[in-house]
Coordinates of C-alpha atoms in Angstrom, one line a residue:
M246 CA 32.2 -7.1 -98.0
N247 CA 34.1 -5.5 -94.9
A248 CA 32.6 -2.0 -94.9
P249 CA 34.9 0.7 -93.7
G250 CA 35.1 1.1 -90.1
N251 CA 37.3 0.7 -87.1
E252 CA 38.2 -3.0 -87.8
P253 CA 41.9 -3.8 -87.0
V254 CA 44.2 -3.5 -90.0
S255 CA 47.5 -5.7 -89.8
G256 CA 49.2 -4.6 -93.2
P257 CA 52.7 -3.1 -93.0
L258 CA 51.3 0.4 -93.7
A259 CA 48.7 0.2 -91.0
G260 CA 48.5 3.6 -89.3
V261 CA 49.5 5.5 -92.4
R262 CA 46.9 7.9 -93.7
V263 CA 46.9 8.9 -97.3
I264 CA 44.7 11.4 -99.0
D265 CA 44.1 10.6 -102.4
A266 CA 43.3 13.8 -104.2
A267 CA 44.2 12.7 -107.7
T268 CA 42.1 11.7 -110.7
L269 CA 42.1 9.0 -113.4
F270 CA 44.8 6.3 -113.0
A271 CA 48.5 7.1 -111.9
G272 CA 47.9 8.7 -108.5
P273 CA 44.8 6.7 -107.7
I274 CA 46.4 3.4 -108.5
A275 CA 49.4 4.3 -106.4
A276 CA 46.9 5.1 -103.6
V277 CA 45.3 1.6 -104.3
H278 CA 48.8 -0.1 -103.6
L279 CA 49.2 1.8 -100.5
G280 CA 45.7 0.9 -99.3
D281 CA 46.2 -2.7 -100.1
M282 CA 49.0 -2.6 -97.7
G283 CA 47.0 -1.3 -94.9
A284 CA 47.1 2.4 -95.2
D285 CA 43.8 4.5 -94.4
V286 CA 43.2 6.0 -97.7
V287 CA 40.7 8.8 -98.1
K288 CA 39.6 9.5 -101.5
V289 CA 38.8 13.2 -102.1
E290 CA 36.6 14.1 -105.1
H291 CA 34.8 17.3 -106.3
P292 CA 31.2 17.3 -105.1
D293 CA 29.9 17.7 -108.8
R294 CA 32.7 16.3 -110.8
P295 CA 33.9 12.9 -109.4
D296 CA 36.9 11.1 -110.6
P297 CA 36.3 10.5 -114.3
S298 CA 37.5 7.0 -114.0
R299 CA 34.2 6.2 -112.4
G300 CA 32.8 6.4 -116.1
H301 CA 35.5 4.6 -117.9
G302 CA 35.2 1.3 -119.4
V303 CA 32.4 -1.2 -119.0
A304 CA 29.6 -1.3 -116.3
R305 CA 27.1 -3.8 -115.0
D306 CA 23.8 -2.6 -113.9
G307 CA 24.9 0.8 -113.9
H308 CA 27.9 0.2 -111.6
N309 CA 31.3 1.0 -113.3
L310 CA 33.6 -2.2 -113.1
W311 CA 36.9 -0.4 -113.2
W312 CA 36.0 1.7 -110.3
K313 CA 35.6 -1.3 -108.2
T314 CA 39.2 -2.0 -108.4
L315 CA 40.4 1.7 -108.5
G316 CA 38.5 2.5 -105.5
R317 CA 39.1 -0.4 -103.4
N318 CA 40.2 0.1 -99.7
K319 CA 39.5 3.8 -100.0
R320 CA 37.0 5.9 -98.0
T321 CA 35.3 8.4 -100.4
V322 CA 34.5 12.1 -99.4
T323 CA 33.7 15.2 -101.4
A324 CA 35.2 18.6 -101.2
D325 CA 35.7 21.5 -103.6
L326 CA 39.2 22.7 -102.8
S327 CA 38.7 26.0 -104.7
S328 CA 36.0 26.9 -102.3
P329 CA 36.8 28.4 -98.7
G330 CA 34.8 25.4 -97.0
G331 CA 36.5 22.9 -99.1
R332 CA 39.8 24.3 -98.4
E333 CA 39.2 24.2 -94.9
V334 CA 38.3 20.4 -95.1
F335 CA 41.5 19.6 -97.2
L336 CA 43.6 21.5 -94.6
R337 CA 42.2 19.4 -91.8
L338 CA 42.5 16.3 -93.9
A339 CA 46.4 17.1 -94.6
R340 CA 47.0 18.1 -90.9
D341 CA 46.1 14.5 -89.7
A342 CA 47.6 12.7 -92.8
D343 CA 51.0 11.2 -93.6
V344 CA 50.7 11.5 -97.4
V345 CA 48.7 13.6 -100.0
I346 CA 48.8 12.4 -103.7
E347 CA 47.5 14.8 -106.2
N348 CA 47.8 15.3 -109.9
F349 CA 46.6 18.9 -110.6
R350 CA 48.4 20.9 -113.1
P351 CA 51.5 22.7 -111.5
D352 CA 50.6 25.7 -109.5
T353 CA 46.9 24.6 -108.9
L354 CA 47.3 23.9 -105.2
E355 CA 49.1 27.1 -104.9
R356 CA 46.3 29.1 -106.5
W357 CA 44.0 27.7 -103.9
D358 CA 46.4 28.5 -101.2
L359 CA 47.0 24.9 -100.6
G360 CA 50.7 24.7 -101.6
Y361 CA 53.1 22.7 -99.8
D362 CA 54.3 25.5 -97.8
V363 CA 50.7 25.9 -96.5
L364 CA 50.3 22.2 -96.0
A365 CA 53.7 21.6 -94.4
E366 CA 53.0 24.6 -92.0
A367 CA 49.9 22.6 -90.7
N368 CA 51.8 19.2 -90.8
P369 CA 55.6 19.4 -91.1
G370 CA 55.8 15.6 -91.6
L371 CA 53.5 15.7 -94.6
V372 CA 54.7 13.7 -97.7
L373 CA 53.2 15.5 -100.9
A374 CA 53.3 13.3 -104.1
R375 CA 52.7 15.5 -107.1
V376 CA 52.0 13.2 -110.2
T377 CA 51.9 15.1 -113.6
G378 CA 52.7 14.2 -117.2
F379 CA 55.9 16.2 -117.3
G380 CA 56.8 17.2 -113.8
Q381 CA 56.8 20.5 -111.9
T382 CA 59.5 22.3 -113.8
G383 CA 60.5 22.9 -117.5
P384 CA 58.8 24.0 -120.7
Y385 CA 56.1 21.3 -120.7
R386 CA 55.2 21.5 -117.0
R387 CA 51.7 23.0 -117.7
R388 CA 50.8 20.6 -120.6
P389 CA 48.0 18.3 -120.0
G390 CA 49.7 15.0 -119.3
F391 CA 48.3 11.5 -119.8
G392 CA 49.9 7.9 -119.9
T393 CA 49.3 7.8 -123.7
L394 CA 51.6 10.9 -124.0
A395 CA 54.4 9.3 -121.9
E396 CA 53.9 6.0 -123.9
A397 CA 54.6 8.1 -127.0
M398 CA 57.5 10.4 -125.8
S399 CA 59.3 7.8 -123.8
G400 CA 60.2 5.9 -126.7
F401 CA 57.8 2.9 -126.1
A402 CA 55.6 3.5 -129.1
A403 CA 58.6 4.0 -131.4
M404 CA 60.1 0.6 -130.6
T405 CA 56.6 -1.2 -130.4
G406 CA 54.9 -2.9 -133.4
E407 CA 55.8 -4.6 -136.6
S408 CA 58.7 -3.3 -138.6
D409 CA 56.6 -2.2 -141.4
G410 CA 53.7 -0.9 -139.1
P411 CA 53.1 2.3 -137.3
P412 CA 54.3 3.0 -133.8
T413 CA 52.1 1.1 -131.4
L414 CA 50.4 2.3 -128.3
P415 CA 49.2 -0.3 -125.4
P416 CA 45.6 -1.2 -125.1
F417 CA 45.6 -0.3 -121.5
G418 CA 47.1 2.4 -119.1
L419 CA 50.6 1.0 -119.1
A420 CA 52.4 4.2 -118.2
D421 CA 49.9 5.0 -115.6
G422 CA 50.5 1.5 -114.1
V423 CA 54.2 1.8 -114.1
T424 CA 54.1 5.4 -112.6
A425 CA 51.8 4.1 -109.9
L426 CA 54.3 1.6 -108.7
A427 CA 57.1 4.2 -108.8
T428 CA 54.8 6.6 -107.0
A429 CA 54.1 4.0 -104.3
F430 CA 57.9 3.4 -104.0
A431 CA 58.7 7.1 -103.7
V432 CA 56.0 7.5 -100.9
T433 CA 57.5 4.7 -98.8
S434 CA 61.0 5.9 -99.5
A435 CA 59.9 9.3 -98.4
L436 CA 58.1 7.9 -95.2
H437 CA 61.4 6.0 -94.3
A438 CA 63.3 9.2 -94.7
R439 CA 61.0 10.9 -92.4
E440 CA 61.8 8.4 -89.6
R441 CA 65.3 9.9 -89.8
T442 CA 64.6 13.6 -90.4
G443 CA 61.2 14.2 -88.8
T444 CA 60.0 16.2 -91.7
G445 CA 58.1 15.4 -94.9
Q446 CA 59.0 16.4 -98.3
V447 CA 57.6 16.7 -102.0
I448 CA 57.7 14.0 -104.6
D449 CA 57.9 15.3 -108.2
M450 CA 56.6 12.4 -110.2
A451 CA 56.6 13.0 -114.0
I452 CA 54.8 10.1 -115.6
I453 CA 57.1 10.1 -118.6
E454 CA 60.2 9.2 -116.3
P455 CA 59.1 5.9 -114.8
M456 CA 58.1 4.9 -118.2
L457 CA 61.3 5.8 -119.7
S458 CA 63.1 3.9 -116.7
V459 CA 61.7 0.5 -118.0
L460 CA 62.6 0.6 -121.6
G461 CA 66.2 -0.6 -121.3
P462 CA 69.3 1.2 -122.4
Q463 CA 67.9 3.1 -125.3
I464 CA 69.4 6.3 -124.3
T465 CA 72.8 4.8 -123.7
R466 CA 72.5 3.1 -127.1
W467 CA 71.9 6.6 -128.7
D468 CA 74.6 8.2 -126.7
Q469 CA 77.3 5.5 -127.4
L470 CA 76.3 4.3 -130.9
G471 CA 74.1 6.9 -132.4
T472 CA 71.3 4.3 -133.2
V473 CA 67.8 3.8 -132.0
Q474 CA 66.1 0.6 -131.3
P475 CA 63.9 -0.5 -134.3
R476 CA 60.4 -1.9 -134.2
T477 CA 60.8 -5.7 -134.5
G478 CA 57.3 -7.0 -133.5
N479 CA 57.4 -9.7 -130.9
R480 CA 60.9 -10.3 -131.8
S481 CA 63.7 -9.3 -129.6
V482 CA 66.8 -7.2 -130.5
N483 CA 68.8 -8.9 -127.8
N484 CA 68.4 -12.6 -128.4
A485 CA 66.4 -15.2 -130.5
P486 CA 64.3 -17.1 -130.7
R487 CA 61.7 -14.9 -128.9
N488 CA 58.3 -14.7 -130.4
T489 CA 54.8 -15.7 -130.3
Y490 CA 53.9 -18.9 -132.3
R491 CA 50.5 -20.3 -133.3
T492 CA 49.8 -23.9 -132.3
A493 CA 47.8 -26.5 -134.3
D494 CA 44.6 -25.9 -132.3
G495 CA 44.8 -22.1 -133.1
R496 CA 46.0 -21.1 -129.8
W497 CA 49.3 -19.2 -129.2
V498 CA 52.4 -19.6 -127.0
A499 CA 55.2 -17.2 -126.2
V500 CA 58.9 -18.5 -126.1
S501 CA 61.7 -16.8 -124.6
T502 CA 65.5 -17.7 -124.7
S503 CA 67.1 -15.0 -122.7
S504 CA 69.6 -17.5 -121.3
Q505 CA 72.1 -19.4 -123.5
S506 CA 71.1 -22.7 -121.8
I507 CA 67.4 -22.3 -122.6
A508 CA 68.1 -21.3 -126.2
E509 CA 70.1 -24.7 -126.6
R510 CA 67.3 -26.6 -125.1
V511 CA 64.6 -25.1 -127.3
M512 CA 66.4 -25.9 -130.5
R513 CA 67.2 -29.3 -129.4
L514 CA 63.6 -29.9 -128.5
V515 CA 62.4 -28.7 -131.9
G516 CA 65.0 -31.0 -133.8
R517 CA 67.5 -28.4 -134.8
A518 CA 70.4 -29.3 -132.5
D519 CA 72.7 -28.6 -135.6
L520 CA 72.1 -24.8 -135.0
V521 CA 73.5 -25.0 -131.3
D522 CA 76.9 -25.8 -132.8
E523 CA 77.0 -22.7 -135.1
P524 CA 79.5 -20.0 -133.9
W525 CA 76.8 -17.4 -133.9
F526 CA 74.6 -19.4 -131.5
A527 CA 76.8 -18.7 -128.7
T528 CA 75.5 -15.2 -127.9
G529 CA 72.0 -13.5 -127.8
A530 CA 73.1 -10.9 -130.2
G531 CA 74.5 -13.6 -132.6
R532 CA 71.2 -15.4 -132.4
A533 CA 69.3 -12.1 -133.0
E534 CA 71.1 -11.7 -136.3
H535 CA 69.9 -15.2 -137.5
V536 CA 66.1 -14.7 -136.0
A537 CA 64.5 -15.7 -139.3
E538 CA 66.1 -19.1 -139.4
L539 CA 65.4 -19.7 -135.7
D540 CA 61.9 -18.5 -135.9
E541 CA 61.1 -20.8 -138.8
A542 CA 62.4 -23.8 -137.0
V543 CA 60.4 -23.2 -133.8
G544 CA 57.4 -22.0 -135.6
A545 CA 57.2 -25.1 -137.7
W546 CA 57.4 -27.3 -134.8
V547 CA 54.9 -25.5 -132.6
A548 CA 52.5 -25.5 -135.6
A549 CA 52.2 -29.1 -135.7
R550 CA 51.3 -29.5 -132.1
S551 CA 48.3 -28.3 -129.8
R552 CA 49.0 -25.6 -127.2
D553 CA 48.8 -28.3 -124.3
E554 CA 51.4 -30.5 -126.2
V555 CA 53.6 -27.7 -126.8
V556 CA 53.6 -26.6 -123.2
E557 CA 54.0 -30.1 -121.8
A558 CA 57.1 -30.8 -124.1
F559 CA 58.6 -27.5 -123.2
E560 CA 58.3 -28.3 -119.4
Q561 CA 59.7 -31.7 -119.9
A562 CA 62.6 -30.1 -121.8
Q563 CA 63.1 -27.4 -119.0
A564 CA 62.6 -24.8 -121.7
A565 CA 60.7 -21.4 -121.1
V566 CA 57.2 -21.2 -122.7
A567 CA 54.0 -19.7 -121.7
P568 CA 50.5 -19.9 -123.2
V569 CA 49.1 -16.7 -124.3
Y570 CA 46.1 -16.1 -121.9
D571 CA 43.2 -13.8 -121.9
A572 CA 41.1 -13.1 -118.8
S573 CA 39.1 -16.4 -119.0
D574 CA 42.4 -18.4 -118.9
L575 CA 43.8 -16.4 -116.0
A576 CA 40.7 -17.3 -113.8
A577 CA 41.2 -21.0 -114.4
D578 CA 45.1 -21.2 -114.1
P579 CA 46.2 -23.6 -111.4
Q580 CA 49.4 -21.6 -110.6
L581 CA 47.6 -18.3 -110.2
D582 CA 44.9 -20.1 -108.0
A583 CA 47.8 -21.6 -105.8
L584 CA 49.2 -18.1 -105.5
G585 CA 46.0 -16.4 -104.9
T586 CA 46.5 -14.0 -107.6
V587 CA 42.7 -13.6 -108.3
L588 CA 40.3 -13.3 -105.3
T589 CA 36.8 -12.8 -104.9
V590 CA 35.5 -9.8 -102.8
D591 CA 31.8 -9.1 -101.8
D592 CA 30.5 -6.0 -103.4
D593 CA 27.7 -4.0 -102.0
D594 CA 26.2 -3.4 -105.3
L595 CA 27.1 -6.6 -107.3
G596 CA 27.7 -9.2 -104.9
P597 CA 30.6 -11.5 -105.2
M598 CA 33.3 -9.9 -107.6
A599 CA 36.7 -11.3 -108.8
M600 CA 39.6 -9.0 -109.1
Q601 CA 43.3 -9.0 -108.8
N602 CA 44.8 -9.5 -105.4
V603 CA 47.5 -7.4 -103.8
L604 CA 50.9 -7.1 -105.5
F605 CA 52.8 -9.4 -103.3
R606 CA 52.7 -11.6 -100.4
L607 CA 54.5 -10.7 -97.0
S608 CA 54.9 -13.7 -94.6
G609 CA 54.4 -11.4 -91.4
T610 CA 52.1 -8.4 -92.3
P611 CA 50.3 -9.3 -95.6
G612 CA 48.2 -6.8 -97.5
E613 CA 44.5 -7.4 -97.9
V614 CA 41.6 -6.2 -100.1
R615 CA 39.1 -5.1 -97.5
W616 CA 36.2 -3.6 -99.6
T617 CA 35.6 -2.5 -103.3
G618 CA 35.3 0.9 -104.7
R619 CA 32.7 2.8 -102.9
G620 CA 29.9 5.5 -104.2
H621 CA 30.8 9.1 -104.6
G622 CA 31.3 10.7 -101.3
A623 CA 30.0 7.8 -99.3
D624 CA 32.0 8.4 -96.3
T625 CA 32.1 12.1 -96.1
D626 CA 30.1 12.5 -93.0
E627 CA 32.2 9.8 -91.2
V628 CA 35.5 11.2 -92.2
L629 CA 34.5 15.0 -91.6
G630 CA 33.3 13.8 -88.1
E631 CA 36.7 12.3 -87.4
L632 CA 38.2 15.6 -88.3
G633 CA 36.1 17.3 -85.7
F634 CA 33.3 19.0 -87.9
D635 CA 30.0 18.6 -86.2
S636 CA 26.9 17.6 -87.9
D637 CA 25.6 21.4 -88.2
R638 CA 28.9 22.4 -89.9
I639 CA 28.8 19.4 -92.2
A640 CA 25.2 20.5 -93.2
E641 CA 26.5 24.0 -93.7
L642 CA 29.3 22.8 -95.9
R643 CA 26.9 20.8 -98.0
R644 CA 24.6 23.8 -98.4
D645 CA 27.4 25.9 -99.6
G646 CA 28.5 23.2 -102.1
A647 CA 31.9 22.9 -100.4
V648 CA 31.2 19.1 -99.8

């Protein structure tokens, strides 16, 4: 493993320092994306109450596996921001930083005399990303906010699940992941604007809004037609056939026919070319009205063949299909291997460890996973030394419980 140090970093965000003072998922994942692209990310946690994500999910030999990804490319320090000594540490961190990411409830930083006015006085170019459930204003601003609430209130749960079943939540942090991408985009946008203006700004990121942005025209539909999108299981309200189908060997495949030409190829492949000539087949909306007939034809054809046979036939017909994978399939897929989507990183605690690679590939300044998630406060002395704290002062801060 490449331990934190002074090794050269060539990513596009090399030279950018990010202070990750957020907990759980949306803010910290945004910091992961920035760190993967070369930013120097310093993770700030309470001395006695580390980021709760360190205790989420499964562990091996006492080491949390999720944290190994959530904490990658971050140096970890501790500071109690509500204490005088912790406030001093945070102000010095902010003074030398480009970005601070936090997800405290609104007014919390202000209560600690660490609001943006104070931070910007020390560093006028600072970008402060404030990630909360419902934003910095409005009647819900002080409500606890988690991704689950955004998945419910954004309309996602209402449109997800079988038509005769309950609203369905995702089995992972979908809203947090979407918000992390939006936050990373907001941060780079604000940094670009700083190149023109010379000053930083505040990013007000409400988790519910990025989630809402990816859910299609549901608001426009309600505004213009007075209708809401129903739950349709794996079917689409926009086109058909679009579903998951069980193969003869008990596997599953997903079929998509968003384009007209693909829809025609699929129906010819499964032996129902006659349906292509139906007037209603000419549009996605028309096909969606006849979804039962189309699903029956595709489902019967798929059910008579193994998954590999189905995928091969679809590829030869230039139709769109994908096997339904789990993690074991992902690790063995030749396309993902060619892309380098999964990489192995040496971890100090557990040795070689597979995880997702960076989000995308840049030809000139690629990102990199330099190390996995580190222990709570592992880099406190190093980072505070960089900020000008001598060993005696660090020891004093530690005795006071400030770090």
